[in-house]
């Protein structure tokens, strides 16, 4: 909720932050506190509110009226983003999105400057799929097949 979390973090980090934001817990678990502290020192996590505009055109899933919203900025050619989609997002989906605890919004940010020349077309394909009501299916397929197309 207007907190900044940078990078494709492990599920345990998301869980600690989400549970605190949702008031499921009052503090971070002891085994995660040091990680959170290091992330704050490296500017990968901030309790200072950030205002990220979200529109009805952004791909969204979960409870539209949830108290907590995750806004993910993704690059379809980023290997770290792909790892997050395969290893972390399914657990967030199961524990927080499917249960209606959070709203999940995605914003495409192709990083051409990092050599991700195919990322804009991948984002375009996902948005075309959105027009057909298949955004999340295409999102998942693009990431799970990333190694097949990213070097074309």
CSV table of C-alpha atoms in Angstrom, one decimal:
chain,number,residue,atom,x,y,z
A,1,UNK,CA,0.0,0.0,0.0
A,2,UNK,CA,2.1,2.8,-1.5
A,3,UNK,CA,5.2,1.1,-0.2
A,4,UNK,CA,8.1,0.6,-2.6
A,5,UNK,CA,9.5,-3.0,-3.1
A,6,UNK,CA,12.1,-3.3,-5.8
A,7,UNK,CA,13.1,-6.5,-7.6
A,8,UNK,CA,11.8,-10.0,-8.0
A,9,UNK,CA,11.8,-10.9,-4.3
A,10,UNK,CA,11.2,-14.4,-2.8
A,11,UNK,CA,7.7,-15.2,-1.6
A,12,UNK,CA,8.8,-15.1,2.1
A,13,UNK,CA,9.6,-11.4,1.7
A,14,UNK,CA,6.2,-10.7,0.0
A,15,UNK,CA,4.4,-12.7,2.7
A,16,UNK,CA,6.0,-10.8,5.5
A,17,UNK,CA,5.2,-7.4,4.0
A,18,UNK,CA,1.7,-8.4,2.9
A,19,UNK,CA,0.8,-9.9,6.2
A,20,UNK,CA,1.9,-6.8,8.0
A,21,UNK,CA,0.0,-4.5,5.6
A,22,UNK,CA,-3.1,-6.7,6.0
A,23,UNK,CA,-2.8,-6.6,9.8
A,24,UNK,CA,-2.5,-10.4,9.9
A,25,UNK,CA,0.7,-9.8,11.9
A,26,UNK,CA,1.9,-6.7,13.7
A,27,UNK,CA,5.6,-7.1,12.8
A,28,UNK,CA,7.9,-8.9,10.4
A,29,UNK,CA,8.9,-12.4,11.4
A,30,UNK,CA,12.3,-12.6,13.1
A,31,UNK,CA,13.9,-14.6,10.2
A,32,UNK,CA,12.8,-11.8,7.7
A,33,UNK,CA,13.6,-8.7,9.8
A,34,UNK,CA,17.3,-8.7,8.9
A,35,UNK,CA,16.4,-9.1,5.2
A,36,UNK,CA,13.9,-6.2,5.4
A,37,UNK,CA,16.5,-4.0,7.1
A,38,UNK,CA,19.1,-4.7,4.4
A,39,UNK,CA,16.5,-4.1,1.7
A,40,UNK,CA,15.7,-0.7,3.3
A,41,UNK,CA,19.4,0.2,3.5
A,42,UNK,CA,19.8,-0.7,-0.2
A,43,UNK,CA,16.7,1.3,-1.1
A,44,UNK,CA,14.9,-1.9,-2.3
A,45,UNK,CA,12.1,-1.4,0.2
A,46,UNK,CA,10.7,1.8,1.7
A,47,UNK,CA,7.9,2.5,4.1
A,48,UNK,CA,7.6,5.9,2.7
A,49,UNK,CA,4.4,6.2,0.7
A,50,UNK,CA,4.8,6.2,-3.1
A,51,UNK,CA,1.9,7.3,-5.3
A,52,UNK,CA,1.5,5.0,-8.3
A,53,UNK,CA,-1.4,5.8,-10.5
A,54,UNK,CA,-3.5,2.8,-11.5
A,55,UNK,CA,-6.2,3.0,-14.2
A,56,UNK,CA,-9.0,0.7,-15.4
A,57,UNK,CA,-6.9,0.0,-18.5
A,58,UNK,CA,-4.2,-1.7,-16.4
A,59,UNK,CA,-4.4,-5.5,-16.3
A,60,UNK,CA,-5.8,-6.4,-12.8
A,61,UNK,CA,-6.8,-9.4,-10.9
A,62,UNK,CA,-8.0,-10.1,-7.4
A,63,UNK,CA,-10.4,-8.0,-5.3
A,64,UNK,CA,-10.9,-4.6,-6.9
A,65,UNK,CA,-11.8,-3.2,-3.5
A,66,UNK,CA,-9.0,-4.8,-1.5
A,67,UNK,CA,-7.2,-2.8,1.2
A,68,UNK,CA,-3.8,-3.7,-0.3
A,69,UNK,CA,-2.8,-3.4,-4.0
A,70,UNK,CA,0.4,-4.7,-5.6
A,71,UNK,CA,1.5,-2.8,-8.7
A,72,UNK,CA,4.0,-4.9,-10.5
A,73,UNK,CA,6.2,-3.3,-13.2
A,74,UNK,CA,7.5,-6.0,-15.5
A,75,UNK,CA,9.6,-6.6,-18.6
A,76,UNK,CA,8.7,-9.7,-20.5
A,77,UNK,CA,12.3,-10.3,-21.5
A,78,UNK,CA,13.8,-9.9,-18.0
A,79,UNK,CA,15.0,-13.3,-16.6
A,80,UNK,CA,14.4,-12.2,-13.0
A,81,UNK,CA,10.8,-11.3,-13.9
A,82,UNK,CA,10.3,-14.7,-15.4
A,83,UNK,CA,11.7,-16.4,-12.3
A,84,UNK,CA,9.3,-14.3,-10.2
A,85,UNK,CA,6.4,-15.4,-12.3
A,86,UNK,CA,7.3,-19.0,-12.1
A,87,UNK,CA,8.5,-19.3,-8.5
A,88,UNK,CA,6.8,-16.5,-6.4
A,89,UNK,CA,3.6,-15.3,-8.2
A,90,UNK,CA,1.8,-18.6,-8.0
A,91,UNK,CA,2.0,-18.5,-4.2
A,92,UNK,CA,0.9,-14.9,-4.1
A,93,UNK,CA,-2.0,-15.9,-6.4
A,94,UNK,CA,-3.0,-18.8,-4.1
A,95,UNK,CA,-2.7,-17.0,-0.7
A,96,UNK,CA,-3.6,-13.4,-1.5
A,97,UNK,CA,-5.2,-12.9,-4.9
A,98,UNK,CA,-7.5,-15.9,-5.1
A,99,UNK,CA,-8.6,-15.3,-1.5
A,100,UNK,CA,-9.6,-11.7,-2.3
A,101,UNK,CA,-7.0,-10.2,0.2
A,102,UNK,CA,-5.3,-8.1,-2.5
A,103,UNK,CA,-5.7,-6.4,-5.8
A,104,UNK,CA,-2.8,-7.2,-8.3
A,105,UNK,CA,-2.1,-4.7,-11.1
A,106,UNK,CA,0.5,-5.1,-13.8
A,107,UNK,CA,2.3,-2.4,-15.8
A,108,UNK,CA,4.5,-3.3,-18.7
A,109,UNK,CA,7.9,-1.5,-18.7
A,110,UNK,CA,10.0,-2.9,-21.6
A,111,UNK,CA,13.7,-2.3,-20.8
A,112,UNK,CA,15.1,-1.8,-24.2
A,113,UNK,CA,18.1,0.0,-22.6
A,114,UNK,CA,19.1,-3.4,-21.1
A,115,UNK,CA,19.1,-5.0,-24.5
A,116,UNK,CA,15.6,-6.4,-24.2
A,117,UNK,CA,14.7,-5.7,-27.8
A,118,UNK,CA,11.8,-8.1,-27.9
A,119,UNK,CA,10.2,-6.9,-24.7
A,120,UNK,CA,8.0,-4.2,-26.4
A,121,UNK,CA,6.5,-6.8,-28.8
A,122,UNK,CA,5.9,-9.2,-26.0
A,123,UNK,CA,4.1,-6.5,-24.1
A,124,UNK,CA,2.1,-5.7,-27.2
A,125,UNK,CA,1.1,-9.3,-27.6
A,126,UNK,CA,-0.1,-9.4,-23.9
A,127,UNK,CA,-2.1,-6.3,-24.4
A,128,UNK,CA,-3.7,-7.8,-27.6
A,129,UNK,CA,-4.6,-10.9,-25.6
A,130,UNK,CA,-6.1,-8.5,-23.0
A,131,UNK,CA,-8.5,-7.2,-25.7
A,132,UNK,CA,-9.7,-10.9,-26.0
A,133,UNK,CA,-10.0,-11.4,-22.3
A,134,UNK,CA,-6.8,-13.6,-22.2
A,135,UNK,CA,-4.2,-11.3,-20.7
A,136,UNK,CA,-3.1,-13.4,-17.8
A,137,UNK,CA,-2.9,-16.6,-19.9
A,138,UNK,CA,-0.7,-14.8,-22.4
A,139,UNK,CA,1.3,-13.2,-19.6
A,140,UNK,CA,2.1,-16.6,-18.1
A,141,UNK,CA,2.8,-18.1,-21.6
A,142,UNK,CA,5.2,-15.3,-22.5
A,143,UNK,CA,7.2,-15.8,-19.3
A,144,UNK,CA,7.2,-19.6,-19.3
A,145,UNK,CA,8.5,-19.7,-22.9
A,146,UNK,CA,10.9,-16.7,-22.5
A,147,UNK,CA,14.0,-18.8,-23.3
A,148,UNK,CA,12.4,-19.9,-26.6
A,149,UNK,CA,11.8,-16.4,-28.0
A,150,UNK,CA,13.9,-13.8,-26.2
A,151,UNK,CA,17.1,-14.3,-28.3
A,152,UNK,CA,15.3,-14.1,-31.7
